[in-house]
Amino acid sequence: MNANPDLQTRVAVIGGGAAGFFGAIQIASGNNVSVTLLEKGKQFLSKVRISGGGRCNVTHHCLDPEPLSKNYPRGERELRWAFETFGPRDTIQWYESRGVLLKTESDGRMFPVTDSSETILEALFQEAKRVGIKLKTEMEIHSVTPIRNDSGKILKFQIKLKSEEILEYDKILFATGSGRKAWGWLQAMGHSILDPVPSLFTFKISDPRLEGLSGLSFETADCSLVDFNHSQAGPLLITHWGLSGPAILKLSAKGARELFEVDYKTVLRVNLIPGLKKEEVRKTIEKEKENHPSKLICNLPVLGIPRRYWEKILEINSIDFAKKWSGLSSKDLHLLTEELTNARFLISGKGEFKDEFVTCGGVNRKEVNFKTMESKVVSGIHFAGEVLDIDGVTGGFNFQNAWTTSYIAAQGILTSIQNGQRAG
C-alpha cells in the first residue's frame, strides 16, 4: 500500500457482515487504496457469529458452478459465471491458507473443524488488521450522495452521519444486506429495488394427518407447490405447526414471491415415495395383500413408511385397524396409493426458520455488471451479498454468495482504480 494518503483512493464499505468484511479485506489487499468499513451495529460479523448454531456454515461442498448455481432461486444465471471466478473451492483455499481447516458433513455443508464460528471471525479480523482496514462500528448513516461536476461526472461520494459529520470517499461497496434504509439511498440515486419478501421458512398446516406426529421425519419426499409449478425433493419433517425440513425450506425459497402474493395460502402436494411411479406403488401394496392376506393391515406399513404415519392415514381414510390385508378393497387400495404419492395439504401461513433468516428482493440484478459488481446506474458504486436480489437455499449457499460477490466487487474496484491511475 502507498504510504502517502493523498495518493490513495478512498473506498468505503458499508455493512460489516460476511460480504462487507470479506470485500473490505480483498480491496485493502490492493495498492494505493484506503479502506474504511462502516457498520451501524456495535459489532462486526454478528450473523457469521451465530450462523449454523454458532458453528458457521462457511460454504457447501458443491464445487461445480453449474449444479451449485441451481441452489439460488434468484441469481442462478448470474452466479453460474461468478462461481467460475470465485467459488467454494476458492473459499476453502482462502481459509485453509490462513490456518482454518474446513470439514464436510454428510449433507455437503462445510464447517470449521473446530465447530466454532469464532475460528472464522478470528481469521477475518487478523486479515483485516494485516491489510490495514479502518474498522468503525456504530456508524449511523443518514444519507449517501454522489457529488458531480458540471458535466454530470461523479467526483466523489458524501456519506452523512446522524451526528452531522460528513465523510468523503471515491468509491463505495454496498454490502448492507436486507437493509431498507440502504435500499432507500440507492433508490434515490436511481436504482430500482425489488420489494423484499421472506425466503426460507416452514409451512403452517392444520391437518388431521399430521396431528400428534411432531418430530416424525421422512428420509425423502417430493414436495410441490401445485399452483406455481415449483417442486423440491429432500428430507421432510412434521412439526407441531405443520411441515418443515430441507425439502420445505428449499421449496419456500423457490416460491417465496408467489407465496407472499397469496398470503401464504395455497396447496402443497407431497409424494412420500418419489422413487416409484404411482402404478408401482399400487402394485407394491397389492403384493402385500397377496403375500400377507391374514395379517392386519395396521401391522405392516409399506415402502418404509413410519408406522405412526401409516396408522394415521388408515384412520383418516376410515380403514379399520382390525381389517386384514385380504379385506382391503379396491377403494382402500386407491386411497392408500393417493395418500402415499399424491397427498394434498392446505398451507395456511408461514412459520420461521430460526437458523437462517433470508429475504428475496433487493437491487435489481439487471442494473449490475456481474463481472465487476458495479452499478450500471451510478459508476463507482459496487454491490455484494444480499443487498442484491439474490438468495440461496439453506446449506452455506448464502455465505458463498457473500464471498463470491464481494471478491468480484473488490477486483472490480481495484481494476477501476488501476485504470484510473493509468488514465491520469
Short mmCIF file of C-alpha atoms in Angstrom, two decimals:
data_model
loop_
_atom_site.label_atom_id
_atom_site.label_comp_id
_atom_site.label_asym_id
_atom_site.label_seq_id
_atom_site.Cartn_x
_atom_site.Cartn_y
_atom_site.Cartn_z
CA MET A 1 0.00 0.00 0.00
CA ASN A 2 1.18 3.54 -0.73
CA ALA A 3 2.28 5.36 2.42
CA ASN A 4 1.08 8.74 1.14
CA PRO A 5 -2.66 9.01 1.99
CA ASP A 6 -3.11 11.81 -0.55
CA LEU A 7 -2.34 9.36 -3.37
CA GLN A 8 -4.67 6.66 -2.10
CA THR A 9 -8.14 6.01 -3.46
CA ARG A 10 -10.60 6.16 -0.56
CA VAL A 11 -13.10 3.30 -0.52
CA ALA A 12 -15.97 2.93 1.94
CA VAL A 13 -17.53 -0.47 2.56
CA ILE A 14 -20.96 -0.10 4.11
CA GLY A 15 -22.02 -3.16 6.09
CA GLY A 16 -19.85 -5.24 8.39
CA GLY A 17 -21.32 -8.67 7.69
CA ALA A 18 -19.74 -11.51 5.74
CA ALA A 19 -19.86 -9.76 2.34
CA GLY A 20 -18.69 -6.39 3.61
CA PHE A 21 -15.88 -7.71 5.80
CA PHE A 22 -14.54 -10.10 3.17
CA GLY A 23 -14.86 -7.47 0.45
CA ALA A 24 -13.01 -4.90 2.54
CA ILE A 25 -10.13 -7.35 3.04
CA GLN A 26 -9.90 -8.03 -0.70
CA ILE A 27 -9.93 -4.32 -1.58
CA ALA A 28 -7.38 -3.39 1.09
CA SER A 29 -5.05 -6.05 -0.29
CA GLY A 30 -4.54 -3.85 -3.36
CA ASN A 31 -2.18 -0.94 -3.86
CA ASN A 32 -2.85 2.78 -3.38
CA VAL A 33 -6.15 2.26 -1.61
CA SER A 34 -7.50 3.22 1.81
CA VAL A 35 -10.46 1.15 3.03
CA THR A 36 -12.92 2.08 5.76
CA LEU A 37 -15.51 -0.45 6.89
CA LEU A 38 -18.65 1.17 8.31
CA GLU A 39 -21.02 -0.90 10.48
CA LYS A 40 -24.15 0.54 12.10
CA GLY A 41 -24.19 -2.05 14.91
CA LYS A 42 -21.91 -2.49 17.89
CA GLN A 43 -20.03 -5.43 16.40
CA PHE A 44 -18.96 -6.83 13.06
CA LEU A 45 -19.93 -10.22 11.63
CA SER A 46 -22.85 -10.77 14.00
CA LYS A 47 -24.64 -13.12 11.58
CA VAL A 48 -21.44 -15.11 10.99
CA ARG A 49 -21.06 -15.47 14.75
CA ILE A 50 -24.47 -17.09 15.28
CA SER A 51 -24.87 -18.96 11.99
CA GLY A 52 -25.10 -22.74 12.00
CA GLY A 53 -25.87 -22.77 15.70
CA GLY A 54 -22.60 -20.96 16.40
CA ARG A 55 -20.56 -23.28 14.16
CA CYS A 56 -20.71 -21.14 10.97
CA ASN A 57 -21.74 -22.98 7.81
CA VAL A 58 -18.96 -21.39 5.72
CA THR A 59 -19.91 -22.86 2.35
CA HIS A 60 -21.15 -26.02 0.63
CA HIS A 61 -19.03 -28.75 -0.89
CA CYS A 62 -20.65 -28.38 -4.31
CA LEU A 63 -17.62 -27.45 -6.37
CA ASP A 64 -19.14 -27.44 -9.86
CA PRO A 65 -20.57 -23.99 -10.75
CA GLU A 66 -23.44 -25.50 -12.78
CA PRO A 67 -25.19 -27.52 -10.03
CA LEU A 68 -24.06 -25.02 -7.41
CA SER A 69 -25.93 -22.19 -9.10
CA LYS A 70 -29.14 -24.26 -9.02
CA ASN A 71 -29.34 -23.57 -5.29
CA TYR A 72 -30.18 -19.90 -5.88
CA PRO A 73 -33.87 -19.30 -6.66
CA ARG A 74 -32.90 -15.75 -7.62
CA GLY A 75 -29.47 -15.17 -9.15
CA GLU A 76 -28.84 -18.58 -10.68
CA ARG A 77 -27.86 -17.30 -14.12
CA GLU A 78 -25.57 -14.54 -12.86
CA LEU A 79 -23.86 -16.65 -10.21
CA ARG A 80 -23.27 -19.51 -12.63
CA TRP A 81 -20.44 -17.49 -14.16
CA ALA A 82 -19.46 -15.68 -10.98
CA PHE A 83 -18.59 -19.02 -9.38
CA GLU A 84 -16.08 -19.60 -12.18
CA THR A 85 -14.18 -16.61 -10.79
CA PHE A 86 -14.52 -17.39 -7.08
CA GLY A 87 -16.38 -20.50 -5.90
CA PRO A 88 -16.40 -22.87 -2.91
CA ARG A 89 -13.00 -24.31 -3.87
CA ASP A 90 -11.54 -20.78 -3.64
CA THR A 91 -13.30 -20.17 -0.32
CA ILE A 92 -11.87 -23.39 1.11
CA GLN A 93 -8.38 -22.49 -0.11
CA TRP A 94 -8.61 -18.91 1.22
CA TYR A 95 -9.45 -20.04 4.73
CA GLU A 96 -7.10 -23.01 4.77
CA SER A 97 -4.19 -20.80 3.68
CA ARG A 98 -4.90 -18.80 6.83
CA GLY A 99 -4.90 -21.82 9.09
CA VAL A 100 -8.63 -22.53 9.14
CA LEU A 101 -9.37 -26.11 8.12
CA LEU A 102 -12.88 -26.94 6.98
CA LYS A 103 -14.75 -30.25 7.13
CA THR A 104 -17.61 -31.54 5.00
CA GLU A 105 -20.66 -33.07 6.65
CA SER A 106 -22.86 -35.77 5.11
CA ASP A 107 -25.27 -33.23 3.59
CA GLY A 108 -22.44 -31.25 1.95
CA ARG A 109 -22.37 -28.36 4.42
CA MET A 110 -18.90 -27.21 5.39
CA PHE A 111 -17.85 -26.03 8.84
CA PRO A 112 -14.52 -25.24 10.51
CA VAL A 113 -13.08 -28.39 12.11
CA THR A 114 -13.28 -26.54 15.44
CA ASP A 115 -17.08 -26.39 15.13
CA SER A 116 -16.85 -22.79 16.26
CA SER A 117 -17.64 -19.61 14.33
CA GLU A 118 -15.01 -17.86 16.44
CA THR A 119 -12.39 -19.60 14.28
CA ILE A 120 -13.77 -17.83 11.20
CA LEU A 121 -14.07 -14.49 12.98
CA GLU A 122 -10.50 -14.68 14.24
CA ALA A 123 -9.16 -15.36 10.73
CA LEU A 124 -11.12 -12.45 9.25
CA PHE A 125 -10.11 -9.99 11.98
CA GLN A 126 -6.44 -10.99 11.73
CA GLU A 127 -6.54 -10.44 7.97
CA ALA A 128 -8.33 -7.10 8.37
CA LYS A 129 -5.60 -5.96 10.74
CA ARG A 130 -2.86 -7.18 8.42
CA VAL A 131 -4.14 -5.23 5.41
CA GLY A 132 -4.87 -2.10 7.43
CA ILE A 133 -8.66 -1.69 7.22
CA LYS A 134 -10.16 1.13 9.30
CA LEU A 135 -12.90 -0.59 11.29
CA LYS A 136 -15.71 1.65 12.52
CA THR A 137 -18.79 0.45 14.41
CA GLU A 138 -21.95 2.32 15.49
CA MET A 139 -21.81 4.40 12.33
CA GLU A 140 -25.40 5.54 11.87
CA ILE A 141 -25.63 6.79 8.29
CA HIS A 142 -28.21 9.42 7.36
CA SER A 143 -27.60 9.61 3.61
CA VAL A 144 -25.25 8.69 0.77
CA THR A 145 -24.95 11.24 -2.03
CA PRO A 146 -22.86 11.28 -5.22
CA ILE A 147 -21.15 14.63 -5.88
CA ARG A 148 -20.97 15.51 -9.58
CA ASN A 149 -19.21 18.16 -11.63
CA ASP A 150 -20.98 20.44 -14.11
CA SER A 151 -20.89 17.76 -16.81
CA GLY A 152 -22.52 15.18 -14.52
CA LYS A 153 -19.41 13.10 -13.86
CA ILE A 154 -19.22 11.71 -10.34
CA LEU A 155 -16.25 13.17 -8.47
CA LYS A 156 -16.81 11.53 -5.08
CA PHE A 157 -19.44 10.32 -2.63
CA GLN A 158 -20.53 12.01 0.56
CA ILE A 159 -21.72 9.90 3.48
CA LYS A 160 -23.58 11.99 6.03
CA LEU A 161 -23.82 10.50 9.50
CA LYS A 162 -26.63 11.04 12.01
CA SER A 163 -24.10 13.07 14.00
CA GLU A 164 -23.98 15.51 11.02
CA GLU A 165 -20.37 14.51 10.28
CA ILE A 166 -19.70 14.18 6.55
CA LEU A 167 -17.27 11.56 5.19
CA GLU A 168 -15.98 11.57 1.63
CA TYR A 169 -14.96 8.58 -0.48
CA ASP A 170 -14.05 7.88 -4.09
CA LYS A 171 -15.90 4.56 -4.30
CA ILE A 172 -18.42 2.66 -2.21
CA LEU A 173 -19.13 -1.04 -1.80
CA PHE A 174 -22.67 -1.63 -0.58
CA ALA A 175 -22.86 -4.82 1.48
CA THR A 176 -25.81 -3.76 3.58
CA GLY A 177 -27.82 -6.99 3.39
CA SER A 178 -31.58 -6.67 3.52
CA GLY A 179 -31.48 -3.11 4.84
CA ARG A 180 -34.43 -0.97 3.76
CA LYS A 181 -32.62 2.24 4.66
CA ALA A 182 -29.73 1.45 2.31
CA TRP A 183 -32.17 0.48 -0.42
CA GLY A 184 -33.73 3.91 0.07
CA TRP A 185 -30.39 5.65 -0.56
CA LEU A 186 -29.89 3.54 -3.67
CA GLN A 187 -33.38 4.30 -4.94
CA ALA A 188 -32.67 7.99 -4.50
CA MET A 189 -29.67 7.53 -6.81
CA GLY A 190 -31.86 5.95 -9.49
CA HIS A 191 -31.66 2.23 -8.72
CA SER A 192 -34.79 0.08 -8.81
CA ILE A 193 -35.40 -2.14 -5.79
CA LEU A 194 -37.47 -5.32 -5.89
CA ASP A 195 -39.59 -5.38 -2.74
CA PRO A 196 -38.15 -7.77 -0.18
CA VAL A 197 -40.21 -10.74 0.98
CA PRO A 198 -39.24 -13.62 3.30
CA SER A 199 -37.46 -16.66 1.91
CA LEU A 200 -36.58 -19.91 3.71
CA PHE A 201 -39.50 -20.64 6.03
CA THR A 202 -41.66 -23.53 7.16
CA PHE A 203 -45.30 -24.16 6.23
CA LYS A 204 -48.17 -23.82 8.68
CA ILE A 205 -50.59 -26.65 8.02
CA SER A 206 -53.51 -27.75 10.16
CA ASP A 207 -54.38 -31.27 9.04
CA PRO A 208 -55.54 -34.36 10.96
CA ARG A 209 -52.90 -36.45 9.15
CA LEU A 210 -50.20 -34.51 10.97
CA GLU A 211 -51.76 -34.22 14.42
CA GLY A 212 -49.74 -35.82 17.20
CA LEU A 213 -46.85 -36.68 14.89
CA SER A 214 -44.48 -33.77 15.63
CA GLY A 215 -40.87 -34.88 15.19
CA LEU A 216 -41.67 -37.64 12.70
CA SER A 217 -39.49 -37.43 9.59
CA PHE A 218 -39.26 -38.93 6.11
CA GLU A 219 -35.87 -39.51 4.53
CA THR A 220 -37.01 -38.30 1.11
CA ALA A 221 -40.22 -36.73 -0.17
CA ASP A 222 -41.11 -34.84 -3.32
CA CYS A 223 -42.96 -31.65 -2.36
CA SER A 224 -44.68 -29.39 -4.88
CA LEU A 225 -46.50 -26.06 -4.85
CA VAL A 226 -49.28 -27.06 -7.21
CA ASP A 227 -50.34 -23.55 -8.23
CA PHE A 228 -46.83 -22.29 -9.02
CA ASN A 229 -45.11 -25.26 -10.67
CA HIS A 230 -42.32 -25.40 -8.07
CA SER A 231 -41.08 -28.71 -6.66
CA GLN A 232 -38.31 -29.89 -4.37
CA ALA A 233 -37.19 -33.31 -3.17
CA GLY A 234 -35.49 -33.92 0.15
CA PRO A 235 -36.00 -34.83 3.82
CA LEU A 236 -39.38 -33.87 5.27
CA LEU A 237 -40.19 -33.18 8.93
CA ILE A 238 -43.57 -32.99 10.67
CA THR A 239 -43.71 -30.24 13.30
CA HIS A 240 -46.35 -29.18 15.80
CA TRP A 241 -47.35 -26.37 13.42
CA GLY A 242 -47.11 -28.17 10.07
CA LEU A 243 -44.21 -29.23 7.84
CA SER A 244 -40.52 -28.37 7.75
CA GLY A 245 -37.21 -29.96 6.77
CA PRO A 246 -34.86 -29.29 3.84
CA ALA A 247 -37.48 -30.07 1.18
CA ILE A 248 -39.89 -27.47 2.59
CA LEU A 249 -37.26 -24.81 3.24
CA LYS A 250 -35.88 -25.07 -0.28
CA LEU A 251 -39.38 -25.08 -1.74
CA SER A 252 -40.28 -21.96 0.25
CA ALA A 253 -37.28 -20.19 -1.27
CA LYS A 254 -38.28 -21.17 -4.80
CA GLY A 255 -41.82 -19.92 -4.31
CA ALA A 256 -41.08 -17.04 -1.95
CA ARG A 257 -42.58 -14.26 -4.03
CA GLU A 258 -45.62 -16.21 -5.25
CA LEU A 259 -46.36 -17.39 -1.71
CA PHE A 260 -46.13 -13.83 -0.43
CA GLU A 261 -48.59 -12.67 -3.06
CA VAL A 262 -51.22 -15.23 -1.98
CA ASP A 263 -50.61 -14.53 1.73
CA TYR A 264 -49.07 -18.00 2.15
CA LYS A 265 -52.34 -19.78 1.40
CA THR A 266 -52.06 -22.46 -1.27
CA VAL A 267 -51.92 -26.21 -1.87
CA LEU A 268 -48.91 -28.42 -1.15
CA ARG A 269 -48.60 -31.78 -2.90
CA VAL A 270 -46.48 -34.44 -1.18
CA ASN A 271 -45.20 -37.67 -2.71
CA LEU A 272 -43.67 -39.83 0.02
CA ILE A 273 -42.42 -42.45 -2.47
CA PRO A 274 -40.62 -40.32 -5.08
CA GLY A 275 -38.57 -43.19 -6.45
CA LEU A 276 -41.57 -45.10 -7.79
CA LYS A 277 -44.38 -44.34 -10.20
CA LYS A 278 -47.91 -44.33 -8.80
CA GLU A 279 -48.70 -47.61 -10.57
CA GLU A 280 -45.64 -49.23 -8.99
CA VAL A 281 -46.69 -48.10 -5.54
CA ARG A 282 -50.16 -49.55 -6.08
CA LYS A 283 -48.69 -52.86 -7.23
CA THR A 284 -46.45 -52.95 -4.15
CA ILE A 285 -49.50 -52.56 -1.90
CA GLU A 286 -51.33 -55.26 -3.88
CA LYS A 287 -48.30 -57.53 -3.37
CA GLU A 288 -48.61 -57.08 0.41
CA LYS A 289 -52.25 -58.14 0.11
CA GLU A 290 -51.26 -61.27 -1.80
CA ASN A 291 -48.38 -62.20 0.50
CA HIS A 292 -50.00 -61.48 3.87
CA PRO A 293 -53.76 -61.97 3.48
CA SER A 294 -54.34 -62.97 7.12
CA LYS A 295 -52.26 -60.24 8.74
CA LEU A 296 -53.61 -56.92 9.99
CA ILE A 297 -53.01 -54.01 7.62
CA CYS A 298 -52.05 -51.72 10.52
CA ASN A 299 -49.16 -54.01 11.48
CA LEU A 300 -47.46 -53.94 8.08
CA PRO A 301 -46.56 -50.42 6.85
CA VAL A 302 -45.41 -50.50 3.23
CA LEU A 303 -42.37 -48.98 1.48
CA GLY A 304 -40.65 -47.82 4.66
CA ILE A 305 -43.47 -45.52 5.76
CA PRO A 306 -43.18 -44.84 9.53
CA ARG A 307 -45.76 -46.91 11.41
CA ARG A 308 -47.27 -43.91 13.20
CA TYR A 309 -47.97 -42.16 9.90
CA TRP A 310 -49.27 -45.38 8.32
CA GLU A 311 -51.74 -45.79 11.19
CA LYS A 312 -52.76 -42.15 10.83
CA ILE A 313 -53.64 -42.43 7.13
CA LEU A 314 -55.55 -45.65 7.82
CA GLU A 315 -57.54 -43.81 10.46
CA ILE A 316 -58.18 -40.71 8.32
CA ASN A 317 -59.41 -42.87 5.44
CA SER A 318 -61.67 -44.93 7.71
CA ILE A 319 -59.76 -48.18 7.14
CA ASP A 320 -60.45 -50.31 10.22
CA PHE A 321 -57.32 -51.21 12.23
CA ALA A 322 -58.81 -54.69 12.67
CA LYS A 323 -59.07 -55.20 8.92
CA LYS A 324 -56.82 -57.86 7.42
CA TRP A 325 -54.98 -57.44 4.16
CA SER A 326 -57.39 -59.85 2.49
CA GLY A 327 -60.20 -57.41 3.24
CA LEU A 328 -58.51 -54.46 1.51
CA SER A 329 -60.97 -53.15 -1.05
CA SER A 330 -60.18 -51.55 -4.40
CA LYS A 331 -61.30 -48.23 -2.92
CA ASP A 332 -58.95 -48.70 0.07
CA LEU A 333 -56.12 -49.52 -2.32
CA HIS A 334 -56.76 -46.33 -4.28
CA LEU A 335 -56.94 -44.18 -1.13
CA LEU A 336 -53.66 -45.52 0.25
CA THR A 337 -51.88 -45.08 -3.08
CA GLU A 338 -53.07 -41.48 -3.27
CA GLU A 339 -52.01 -40.77 0.32
CA LEU A 340 -48.51 -42.04 -0.37
CA THR A 341 -47.95 -40.48 -3.78
CA ASN A 342 -50.34 -37.56 -4.14
CA ALA A 343 -51.29 -36.22 -0.71
CA ARG A 344 -52.65 -32.66 -0.74
CA PHE A 345 -52.26 -30.27 2.20
CA LEU A 346 -53.62 -26.75 2.56
CA ILE A 347 -50.92 -24.27 3.58
CA SER A 348 -52.45 -21.60 5.83
CA GLY A 349 -49.38 -19.49 6.60
CA LYS A 350 -45.63 -19.46 7.12
CA GLY A 351 -43.58 -20.33 10.14
CA GLU A 352 -40.00 -19.36 10.92
CA PHE A 353 -36.61 -20.85 10.27
CA LYS A 354 -34.52 -19.51 13.12
CA ASP A 355 -31.13 -20.79 11.96
CA GLU A 356 -31.04 -18.58 8.90
CA PHE A 357 -33.16 -15.52 8.12
CA VAL A 358 -33.14 -14.75 4.42
CA THR A 359 -35.17 -12.49 2.17
CA CYS A 360 -35.55 -12.33 -1.57
CA GLY A 361 -35.62 -8.89 -3.13
CA GLY A 362 -33.15 -6.03 -3.34
CA VAL A 363 -31.22 -4.23 -6.06
CA ASN A 364 -32.38 -5.30 -9.50
CA ARG A 365 -29.78 -7.67 -10.95
CA LYS A 366 -30.25 -6.15 -14.40
CA GLU A 367 -28.71 -2.93 -13.07
CA VAL A 368 -25.46 -4.62 -12.04
CA ASN A 369 -22.44 -5.69 -14.09
CA PHE A 370 -21.65 -9.08 -12.57
CA LYS A 371 -18.13 -9.07 -13.99
CA THR A 372 -17.26 -6.22 -11.61
CA MET A 373 -20.37 -5.99 -9.38
CA GLU A 374 -20.50 -2.30 -10.34
CA SER A 375 -23.78 -0.45 -10.72
CA LYS A 376 -24.86 0.30 -14.29
CA VAL A 377 -26.78 3.27 -12.91
CA VAL A 378 -24.12 5.02 -10.79
CA SER A 379 -20.44 4.48 -11.57
CA GLY A 380 -18.28 3.99 -8.50
CA ILE A 381 -20.98 2.07 -6.63
CA HIS A 382 -20.45 -1.69 -6.24
CA PHE A 383 -22.55 -4.38 -4.57
CA ALA A 384 -22.02 -7.63 -2.66
CA GLY A 385 -24.23 -10.09 -0.82
CA GLU A 386 -27.92 -9.88 -0.02
CA VAL A 387 -28.28 -6.19 -0.86
CA LEU A 388 -28.88 -7.63 -4.33
CA ASP A 389 -31.95 -9.57 -5.41
CA ILE A 390 -30.08 -12.84 -4.81
CA ASP A 391 -30.81 -15.51 -2.26
CA GLY A 392 -29.82 -19.11 -1.80
CA VAL A 393 -31.34 -22.09 -0.05
CA THR A 394 -30.05 -23.26 3.29
CA GLY A 395 -26.74 -25.11 3.46
CA GLY A 396 -23.96 -22.49 3.24
CA PHE A 397 -25.09 -21.10 -0.11
CA ASN A 398 -25.87 -17.59 1.14
CA PHE A 399 -22.41 -17.25 2.67
CA GLN A 400 -20.87 -18.45 -0.61
CA ASN A 401 -22.82 -15.74 -2.41
CA ALA A 402 -21.29 -13.25 0.05
CA TRP A 403 -17.71 -14.48 -0.51
CA THR A 404 -18.12 -14.66 -4.29
CA THR A 405 -19.79 -11.31 -4.98
CA SER A 406 -17.57 -9.41 -2.54
CA TYR A 407 -14.43 -10.90 -4.10
CA ILE A 408 -15.59 -9.92 -7.60
CA ALA A 409 -16.62 -6.45 -6.39
CA ALA A 410 -13.19 -5.95 -4.85
CA GLN A 411 -11.42 -6.96 -8.05
CA GLY A 412 -13.71 -4.63 -9.99
CA ILE A 413 -12.88 -1.73 -7.68
CA LEU A 414 -9.14 -2.39 -7.81
CA THR A 415 -9.16 -2.70 -11.60
CA SER A 416 -11.08 0.57 -11.85
CA ILE A 417 -8.53 2.26 -9.62
CA GLN A 418 -5.64 0.95 -11.73
CA ASN A 419 -7.32 2.07 -14.96
CA GLY A 420 -7.94 5.49 -13.49
CA GLN A 421 -4.33 5.84 -12.45
CA ARG A 422 -3.16 4.87 -15.93
CA ALA A 423 -5.53 7.36 -17.49
CA GLY A 424 -4.29 10.02 -15.08
#
